[in-house]
PDB file of C-alpha atoms in Angstrom:
ATOM      1  CA  MET J   2      13.040  29.834-144.124  1.00 56.00           C
ATOM      2  CA  TYR J   3      11.502  27.805-146.692  1.00 57.00           C
ATOM      3  CA  LEU J   4      13.987  28.509-149.553  1.00 52.00           C
ATOM      4  CA  LEU J   5      16.827  27.860-146.722  1.00 55.00           C
ATOM      5  CA  LEU J   6      15.727  24.243-146.002  1.00 55.00           C
ATOM      6  CA  LYS J   7      15.287  23.235-149.653  1.00 57.00           C
ATOM      7  CA  LYS J   8      18.675  24.980-150.432  1.00 58.00           C
ATOM      8  CA  ILE J   9      19.887  23.023-147.736  1.00 60.00           C
ATOM      9  CA  VAL J  10      18.018  19.732-148.413  1.00 54.00           C
ATOM     10  CA  LYS J  11      19.495  19.992-151.754  1.00 58.00           C
ATOM     11  CA  LYS J  12      22.958  20.640-150.903  1.00 61.00           C
ATOM     12  CA  ILE J  13      22.900  17.158-148.468  1.00 65.00           C
ATOM     13  CA  PHE J  14      21.055  15.130-150.873  1.00 57.00           C
ATOM     14  CA  PRO J  15      21.592  13.460-155.081  1.00 61.00           C
ATOM     15  CA  GLN J  16      18.203  15.262-156.791  1.00 63.00           C
ATOM     16  CA  LYS J  17      17.033  11.439-157.403  1.00 64.00           C
ATOM     17  CA  PHE J  18      15.999  11.322-153.731  1.00 61.00           C
ATOM     18  CA  VAL J  19      15.000  14.760-152.924  1.00 64.00           C
ATOM     19  CA  PHE J  20      12.515  13.780-155.175  1.00 70.00           C
ATOM     20  CA  LYS J  21      11.696  10.579-153.698  1.00 73.00           C
ATOM     21  CA  ILE J  22      11.182  11.955-150.018  1.00 74.00           C
ATOM     22  CA  GLU J  23       9.966  15.558-151.354  1.00 80.00           C
ATOM     23  CA  PRO J  24       6.369  14.307-150.175  1.00 80.00           C
ATOM     24  CA  PHE J  25       7.183  13.370-146.903  1.00 84.00           C
ATOM     25  CA  LEU J  26       9.766  16.605-146.199  1.00 83.00           C
ATOM     26  CA  ARG J  27       6.526  18.345-147.264  1.00 87.00           C
ATOM     27  CA  LYS J  28       3.670  16.906-145.311  1.00 89.00           C
ATOM     28  CA  ILE J  29       6.006  17.353-142.415  1.00 89.00           C
ATOM     29  CA  TYR J  30       6.733  20.849-142.686  1.00 88.00           C
ATOM     30  CA  SER J  31       3.529  21.844-144.119  1.00 91.00           C
ATOM     31  CA  ILE J  32       2.187  20.777-140.180  1.00 92.00           C
ATOM     32  CA  PHE J  33       3.060  24.874-139.295  1.00 92.00           C
ATOM     33  CA  PHE J  34       0.526  25.600-142.028  1.00 93.00           C
ATOM     34  CA  LEU J  35      -2.140  24.088-141.161  1.00 94.00           C
ATOM     35  CA  GLY J  36      -5.221  26.105-140.816  1.00 94.00           C
ATOM     36  CA  ASN J  37      -8.663  27.199-142.529  1.00 93.00           C
ATOM     37  CA  LYS J  38      -8.162  30.240-144.093  1.00 94.00           C
ATOM     38  CA  PHE J  39      -6.693  28.970-147.576  1.00 95.00           C
ATOM     39  CA  HIS J  40      -7.673  25.411-149.730  1.00 96.00           C
ATOM     40  CA  CYS J  41      -5.139  23.620-152.438  1.00 97.00           C
ATOM     41  CA  THR J  42      -7.002  21.888-155.125  1.00 97.00           C
ATOM     42  CA  VAL J  43      -4.184  19.974-155.650  1.00 97.00           C
ATOM     43  CA  CYS J  44      -3.315  18.204-152.651  1.00 95.00           C
ATOM     44  CA  ASP J  45      -6.880  19.445-150.622  1.00 95.00           C
ATOM     45  CA  GLY J  46      -4.971  20.620-148.175  1.00 95.00           C
ATOM     46  CA  SER J  47      -6.419  23.551-145.618  1.00 96.00           C
ATOM     47  CA  PHE J  48      -3.832  25.744-144.478  1.00 96.00           C
ATOM     48  CA  ARG J  49      -3.560  29.279-142.664  1.00 95.00           C
ATOM     49  CA  ARG J  50      -1.441  30.734-145.272  1.00 94.00           C
ATOM     50  CA  PHE J  51       0.724  29.758-147.891  1.00 95.00           C
ATOM     51  CA  ILE J  52       3.635  30.278-148.874  1.00 93.00           C
ATOM     52  CA  GLN J  53       4.998  33.618-150.606  1.00 92.00           C
ATOM     53  CA  LEU J  54       7.975  32.898-153.272  1.00 90.00           C
ATOM     54  CA  LYS J  55      10.024  36.628-154.231  1.00 87.00           C
ATOM     55  CA  ASN J  56       8.272  36.698-156.994  1.00 88.00           C
ATOM     56  CA  ASP J  57       5.100  36.437-154.969  1.00 88.00           C
ATOM     57  CA  GLU J  58       3.798  33.481-156.056  1.00 92.00           C
ATOM     58  CA  LEU J  59       2.362  31.665-153.320  1.00 94.00           C
ATOM     59  CA  LEU J  60       3.009  27.774-152.962  1.00 95.00           C
ATOM     60  CA  CYS J  61       1.412  25.058-151.178  1.00 96.00           C
ATOM     61  CA  ALA J  62       3.753  23.618-148.675  1.00 94.00           C
ATOM     62  CA  ARG J  63       2.066  20.187-148.743  1.00 95.00           C
ATOM     63  CA  CYS J  64       2.616  19.637-152.717  1.00 95.00           C
ATOM     64  CA  GLY J  65       4.528  22.423-153.966  1.00 94.00           C
ATOM     65  CA  SER J  66       1.829  23.522-156.292  1.00 96.00           C
ATOM     66  CA  LEU J  67       2.140  26.835-157.306  1.00 96.00           C
ATOM     67  CA  PRO J  68      -0.710  29.433-158.249  1.00 96.00           C
ATOM     68  CA  ARG J  69      -1.288  28.351-162.249  1.00 95.00           C
ATOM     69  CA  ASP J  70      -0.776  24.251-160.780  1.00 97.00           C
ATOM     70  CA  ARG J  71      -3.815  24.852-158.984  1.00 97.00           C
ATOM     71  CA  ARG J  72      -5.874  26.204-161.607  1.00 97.00           C
ATOM     72  CA  LEU J  73      -5.081  24.239-164.370  1.00 97.00           C
ATOM     73  CA  TYR J  74      -6.431  20.923-162.094  1.00 97.00           C
ATOM     74  CA  ASP J  75      -9.440  22.922-160.845  1.00 96.00           C
ATOM     75  CA  LEU J  76     -10.052  23.702-164.862  1.00 97.00           C
ATOM     76  CA  LEU J  77      -9.132  19.841-165.569  1.00 97.00           C
ATOM     77  CA  LYS J  78     -11.655  18.393-162.223  1.00 95.00           C
ATOM     78  CA  ASN J  79     -14.594  20.254-163.163  1.00 95.00           C
ATOM     79  CA  GLY J  80     -14.573  20.473-166.478  1.00 95.00           C
ATOM     80  CA  ASN J  81     -14.596  16.457-166.415  1.00 95.00           C
ATOM     81  CA  MET J  82     -11.541  16.114-168.277  1.00 96.00           C
ATOM     82  CA  LEU J  83      -9.428  13.400-166.309  1.00 96.00           C
ATOM     83  CA  LYS J  84      -9.852  10.492-168.162  1.00 95.00           C
ATOM     84  CA  GLY J  85      -7.677   8.828-170.983  1.00 97.00           C
ATOM     85  CA  LYS J  86      -4.614   9.272-172.502  1.00 98.00           C
ATOM     86  CA  MET J  87      -3.395  12.334-171.320  1.00 97.00           C
ATOM     87  CA  LEU J  88       0.091  13.861-172.217  1.00 97.00           C
ATOM     88  CA  ASP J  89       1.554  16.843-170.161  1.00 96.00           C
ATOM     89  CA  PHE J  90       4.495  19.049-171.266  1.00 95.00           C
ATOM     90  CA  SER J  91       7.481  20.213-168.819  1.00 91.00           C
ATOM     91  CA  PRO J  92       4.784  18.866-165.787  1.00 91.00           C
ATOM     92  CA  SER J  93       5.253  20.340-162.176  1.00 90.00           C
ATOM     93  CA  ARG J  94       6.435  17.699-159.629  1.00 90.00           C
ATOM     94  CA  ALA J  95       3.138  18.808-157.828  1.00 93.00           C
ATOM     95  CA  LEU J  96       0.687  17.670-160.935  1.00 95.00           C
ATOM     96  CA  TYR J  97       3.371  15.131-161.567  1.00 93.00           C
ATOM     97  CA  ARG J  98       2.505  12.952-158.580  1.00 93.00           C
ATOM     98  CA  LYS J  99      -1.406  13.743-158.565  1.00 95.00           C
ATOM     99  CA  PHE J 100      -1.692  12.753-162.122  1.00 95.00           C
ATOM    100  CA  LYS J 101      -0.010   9.130-161.735  1.00 92.00           C
ATOM    101  CA  GLN J 102      -2.171   8.418-159.005  1.00 91.00           C
ATOM    102  CA  THR J 103      -5.439   9.866-160.483  1.00 93.00           C
ATOM    103  CA  PRO J 104      -7.152   6.731-161.635  1.00 93.00           C
ATOM    104  CA  GLY J 105      -8.658   6.614-164.916  1.00 93.00           C
ATOM    105  CA  ILE J 106      -5.923   8.417-166.330  1.00 95.00           C
ATOM    106  CA  GLU J 107      -2.987   6.817-168.363  1.00 96.00           C
ATOM    107  CA  TYR J 108      -0.020   9.211-168.221  1.00 96.00           C
ATOM    108  CA  PHE J 109       2.480  10.110-170.187  1.00 95.00           C
ATOM    109  CA  SER J 110       4.565  13.304-169.048  1.00 93.00           C
ATOM    110  CA  SER J 111       7.709  14.696-171.148  1.00 91.00           C
ATOM    111  CA  ASP J 112      10.276  16.934-171.149  1.00 85.00           C
ATOM    112  CA  PHE J 113      12.461  16.923-174.362  1.00 57.00           C
ATOM    113  CA  ALA J 114      14.972  18.736-172.752  1.00 50.00           C
ATOM    114  CA  ASN J 115      15.192  16.360-169.085  1.00 55.00           C
ATOM    115  CA  GLU J 116      15.010  19.329-167.036  1.00 52.00           C
ATOM    116  CA  PHE J 117      11.636  18.696-165.488  1.00 59.00           C
ATOM    117  CA  ILE J 118      10.322  15.416-163.841  1.00 75.00           C
ATOM    118  CA  SER J 119       9.039  13.106-166.914  1.00 78.00           C
ATOM    119  CA  ASP J 120       9.138   9.659-168.595  1.00 85.00           C
ATOM    120  CA  ASP J 121       9.469  10.507-171.976  1.00 89.00           C
ATOM    121  CA  GLN J 122      11.065  12.917-174.251  1.00 89.00           C
ATOM    122  CA  PHE J 123       8.687  13.925-177.114  1.00 93.00           C
ATOM    123  CA  ASP J 124       9.738  16.514-179.270  1.00 94.00           C
ATOM    124  CA  ILE J 125       6.513  18.768-179.323  1.00 96.00           C
ATOM    125  CA  THR J 126       7.543  19.410-183.465  1.00 96.00           C
ATOM    126  CA  ASP J 127       7.248  15.586-184.405  1.00 96.00           C
ATOM    127  CA  ILE J 128       5.603  13.093-181.932  1.00 96.00           C
ATOM    128  CA  LYS J 129       6.020   9.542-182.201  1.00 94.00           C
ATOM    129  CA  LEU J 130       2.904   8.401-181.731  1.00 96.00           C
ATOM    130  CA  GLN J 131      -0.046   7.398-183.929  1.00 96.00           C
ATOM    131  CA  ASP J 132      -2.669   9.875-184.801  1.00 98.00           C
ATOM    132  CA  SER J 133      -5.584  10.434-182.787  1.00 98.00           C
ATOM    133  CA  PHE J 134      -4.033   8.976-179.674  1.00 98.00           C
ATOM    134  CA  PHE J 135      -4.330  11.281-177.020  1.00 98.00           C
ATOM    135  CA  ASP J 136      -8.022  12.669-174.858  1.00 98.00           C
ATOM    136  CA  LEU J 137      -5.983  15.652-173.359  1.00 98.00           C
ATOM    137  CA  ILE J 138      -2.673  17.536-173.649  1.00 98.00           C
ATOM    138  CA  ILE J 139      -1.494  19.970-171.119  1.00 97.00           C
ATOM    139  CA  CYS J 140       1.059  22.268-172.556  1.00 97.00           C
ATOM    140  CA  TYR J 141       1.590  24.993-170.408  1.00 97.00           C
ATOM    141  CA  HIS J 142       4.880  27.566-170.875  1.00 95.00           C
ATOM    142  CA  ILE J 143       5.831  25.019-173.943  1.00 95.00           C
ATOM    143  CA  LEU J 144       5.082  26.760-177.015  1.00 97.00           C
ATOM    144  CA  GLU J 145       7.544  30.639-176.131  1.00 97.00           C
ATOM    145  CA  HIS J 146      10.337  27.963-176.428  1.00 95.00           C
ATOM    146  CA  ILE J 147      10.251  26.617-179.685  1.00 96.00           C
ATOM    147  CA  PRO J 148      11.049  28.484-183.107  1.00 95.00           C
ATOM    148  CA  ASP J 149       8.670  26.123-184.925  1.00 96.00           C
ATOM    149  CA  ASP J 150       5.706  26.815-182.771  1.00 97.00           C
ATOM    150  CA  ARG J 151       2.706  26.554-186.275  1.00 97.00           C
ATOM    151  CA  LYS J 152       4.687  22.809-186.674  1.00 98.00           C
ATOM    152  CA  ALA J 153       4.446  22.039-182.537  1.00 98.00           C
ATOM    153  CA  ILE J 154       0.668  23.587-183.078  1.00 98.00           C
ATOM    154  CA  ALA J 155      -0.291  21.010-185.793  1.00 98.00           C
ATOM    155  CA  GLU J 156       1.571  17.801-184.126  1.00 98.00           C
ATOM    156  CA  LEU J 157      -0.834  18.424-181.312  1.00 98.00           C
ATOM    157  CA  PHE J 158      -3.960  18.970-183.667  1.00 98.00           C
ATOM    158  CA  ARG J 159      -2.481  15.661-184.966  1.00 98.00           C
ATOM    159  CA  VAL J 160      -2.187  13.175-181.980  1.00 98.00           C
ATOM    160  CA  LEU J 161      -5.420  14.684-180.156  1.00 98.00           C
ATOM    161  CA  LYS J 162      -8.516  12.693-181.085  1.00 98.00           C
ATOM    162  CA  PRO J 163     -11.723  14.214-182.097  1.00 98.00           C
ATOM    163  CA  GLY J 164     -13.265  15.937-179.294  1.00 97.00           C
ATOM    164  CA  GLY J 165     -10.166  15.821-176.947  1.00 98.00           C
ATOM    165  CA  ASN J 166      -9.116  19.295-175.667  1.00 98.00           C
ATOM    166  CA  VAL J 167      -5.949  20.978-175.405  1.00 98.00           C
ATOM    167  CA  LEU J 168      -4.853  23.613-172.696  1.00 98.00           C
ATOM    168  CA  LEU J 169      -2.614  26.330-173.726  1.00 98.00           C
ATOM    169  CA  GLN J 170      -0.756  29.049-172.009  1.00 97.00           C
ATOM    170  CA  THR J 171       2.320  31.323-172.112  1.00 97.00           C
ATOM    171  CA  PRO J 172       2.857  34.590-170.817  1.00 95.00           C
ATOM    172  CA  PHE J 173       1.087  37.018-172.303  1.00 95.00           C
ATOM    173  CA  ARG J 174       0.950  41.215-174.175  1.00 93.00           C
ATOM    174  CA  GLU J 175      -0.896  43.575-175.658  1.00 92.00           C
ATOM    175  CA  GLY J 176      -1.350  44.288-179.227  1.00 92.00           C
ATOM    176  CA  GLU J 177       0.254  41.639-181.322  1.00 93.00           C
ATOM    177  CA  ILE J 178       3.014  38.615-181.330  1.00 96.00           C
ATOM    178  CA  PHE J 179       6.369  39.713-181.049  1.00 95.00           C
ATOM    179  CA  GLU J 180       8.970  37.278-182.767  1.00 95.00           C
ATOM    180  CA  ASP J 181      12.638  38.156-184.626  1.00 94.00           C
ATOM    181  CA  PRO J 182      14.731  35.012-184.997  1.00 93.00           C
ATOM    182  CA  THR J 183      18.129  37.624-185.466  1.00 94.00           C
ATOM    183  CA  ILE J 184      17.438  37.586-181.366  1.00 95.00           C
ATOM    184  CA  THR J 185      19.514  35.204-179.942  1.00 93.00           C
ATOM    185  CA  LYS J 186      21.724  36.757-177.146  1.00 94.00           C
ATOM    186  CA  GLU J 187      20.248  35.982-173.868  1.00 94.00           C
ATOM    187  CA  ASP J 188      19.532  39.902-172.835  1.00 95.00           C
ATOM    188  CA  GLU J 189      18.281  40.746-175.776  1.00 95.00           C
ATOM    189  CA  ARG J 190      15.982  37.766-175.251  1.00 94.00           C
ATOM    190  CA  ILE J 191      15.509  38.517-171.839  1.00 94.00           C
ATOM    191  CA  LYS J 192      14.688  42.120-172.698  1.00 94.00           C
ATOM    192  CA  TYR J 193      12.262  41.409-175.544  1.00 93.00           C
ATOM    193  CA  PHE J 194      10.367  38.507-174.715  1.00 94.00           C
ATOM    194  CA  GLY J 195      10.951  38.229-170.954  1.00 92.00           C
ATOM    195  CA  GLN J 196      13.479  34.835-170.071  1.00 93.00           C
ATOM    196  CA  GLN J 197      16.503  34.240-171.708  1.00 94.00           C
ATOM    197  CA  ASP J 198      15.408  30.730-173.539  1.00 93.00           C
ATOM    198  CA  HIS J 199      12.355  32.507-174.925  1.00 95.00           C
ATOM    199  CA  VAL J 200      11.920  32.915-178.639  1.00 95.00           C
ATOM    200  CA  ARG J 201       8.908  35.207-179.021  1.00 96.00           C
ATOM    201  CA  ILE J 202       6.279  36.401-176.497  1.00 96.00           C
ATOM    202  CA  TYR J 203       1.900  35.723-177.845  1.00 97.00           C
ATOM    203  CA  SER J 204      -0.650  37.802-177.682  1.00 96.00           C
ATOM    204  CA  VAL J 205      -4.154  36.188-176.785  1.00 97.00           C
ATOM    205  CA  ASP J 206      -5.549  37.146-180.087  1.00 97.00           C
ATOM    206  CA  GLY J 207      -1.962  36.178-181.533  1.00 97.00           C
ATOM    207  CA  LEU J 208      -2.325  32.535-180.243  1.00 98.00           C
ATOM    208  CA  SER J 209      -5.830  32.246-180.619  1.00 97.00           C
ATOM    209  CA  GLY J 210      -5.458  32.601-184.086  1.00 97.00           C
ATOM    210  CA  ARG J 211      -2.250  29.882-184.826  1.00 97.00           C
ATOM    211  CA  VAL J 212      -4.356  27.791-182.983  1.00 98.00           C
ATOM    212  CA  LYS J 213      -7.326  27.991-185.334  1.00 98.00           C
ATOM    213  CA  GLN J 214      -5.594  27.898-188.710  1.00 97.00           C
ATOM    214  CA  ALA J 215      -4.433  24.464-186.932  1.00 97.00           C
ATOM    215  CA  GLY J 216      -7.515  23.500-187.275  1.00 97.00           C
ATOM    216  CA  PHE J 217      -8.877  23.625-182.869  1.00 98.00           C
ATOM    217  CA  ASN J 218     -11.989  25.190-181.894  1.00 97.00           C
ATOM    218  CA  VAL J 219     -10.731  27.362-179.499  1.00 98.00           C
ATOM    219  CA  LYS J 220     -11.836  29.296-175.752  1.00 98.00           C
ATOM    220  CA  VAL J 221     -10.360  31.760-174.011  1.00 97.00           C
ATOM    221  CA  LEU J 222     -10.807  31.227-170.092  1.00 97.00           C
ATOM    222  CA  GLN J 223      -9.565  34.959-168.492  1.00 96.00           C
ATOM    223  CA  PHE J 224      -9.866  34.965-164.700  1.00 95.00           C
ATOM    224  CA  ASN J 225      -9.898  37.722-162.559  1.00 93.00           C
ATOM    225  CA  GLU J 226      -9.792  36.878-158.920  1.00 89.00           C
ATOM    226  CA  SER J 227      -9.410  39.140-155.221  1.00 85.00           C
ATOM    227  CA  LEU J 228      -5.896  39.173-153.748  1.00 76.00           C
ATOM    228  CA  PHE J 229      -6.653  37.094-151.476  1.00 80.00           C
ATOM    229  CA  ASN J 230      -8.484  34.409-152.775  1.00 90.00           C
ATOM    230  CA  SER J 231      -9.179  31.211-150.719  1.00 94.00           C
ATOM    231  CA  ALA J 232      -7.010  28.773-153.774  1.00 95.00           C
ATOM    232  CA  GLY J 233      -4.195  30.785-153.607  1.00 94.00           C
ATOM    233  CA  PHE J 234      -4.634  31.643-157.613  1.00 95.00           C
ATOM    234  CA  SER J 235      -2.932  34.441-159.066  1.00 93.00           C
ATOM    235  CA  GLU J 236      -5.329  37.503-159.715  1.00 92.00           C
ATOM    236  CA  LYS J 237      -5.427  37.408-163.446  1.00 93.00           C
ATOM    237  CA  GLU J 238      -4.801  34.567-165.282  1.00 96.00           C
ATOM    238  CA  ILE J 239      -5.947  33.300-169.047  1.00 97.00           C
ATOM    239  CA  VAL J 240      -6.128  29.731-170.337  1.00 98.00           C
ATOM    240  CA  LEU J 241      -7.032  28.675-173.974  1.00 98.00           C
ATOM    241  CA  HIS J 242      -8.912  25.514-173.932  1.00 98.00           C
ATOM    242  CA  CYS J 243      -8.435  24.210-177.608  1.00 98.00           C
ATOM    243  CA  LYS J 244     -10.936  21.596-178.989  1.00 98.00           C
ATOM    244  CA  LYS J 245     -10.297  19.298-182.434  1.00 96.00           C
TER     245      LYS J 245
END
């Protein structure tokens, strides 16, 4: 039902208008999910269930947050990181709206390919801002798309203030990083990297090593949850918390 309604709305209305009215439509739709069994960390709503998508991810009916959005917001809030200048690469709509409304944040959202909601178009390998500018950087599922990821990581280090935080996440595999610049066809990239626009697949140790080489201190956060946890978090999730 959710996917059908979403398809109908997107067919009827222009994309910009859908984004504008989406919070209102979600608020109305979420009435059918009200309850006390589950709780969204992003919109603070309580529900009898989340919406289960085809890939089994659980989506909040009210704000549209996915499991990784809810985990990320939980980490930021509990870690007292929601303050100062914040850079968010290719943000989800749920978090974009949340951060825009959060007091104490000067929020910069960026999407270089112009496929996500954003206010800026920073090239992650050449961010046109001064050194030590940001207090917090969110870089979720970005680096696996970037051919020169070492240059991107160095740039994140440059624009981050001393004592600042970067939260990183990518798909991970066991063993070592696998990358091969000769793999350019979409079907081959899907086979080796998991998605047609990915250029590598990281291991946790491999990405941690590259981040440390740039000068960061790195803490690997590993989460293991029960299948039906109340916040709808993924059962297993890894986030790299990097500090300058």
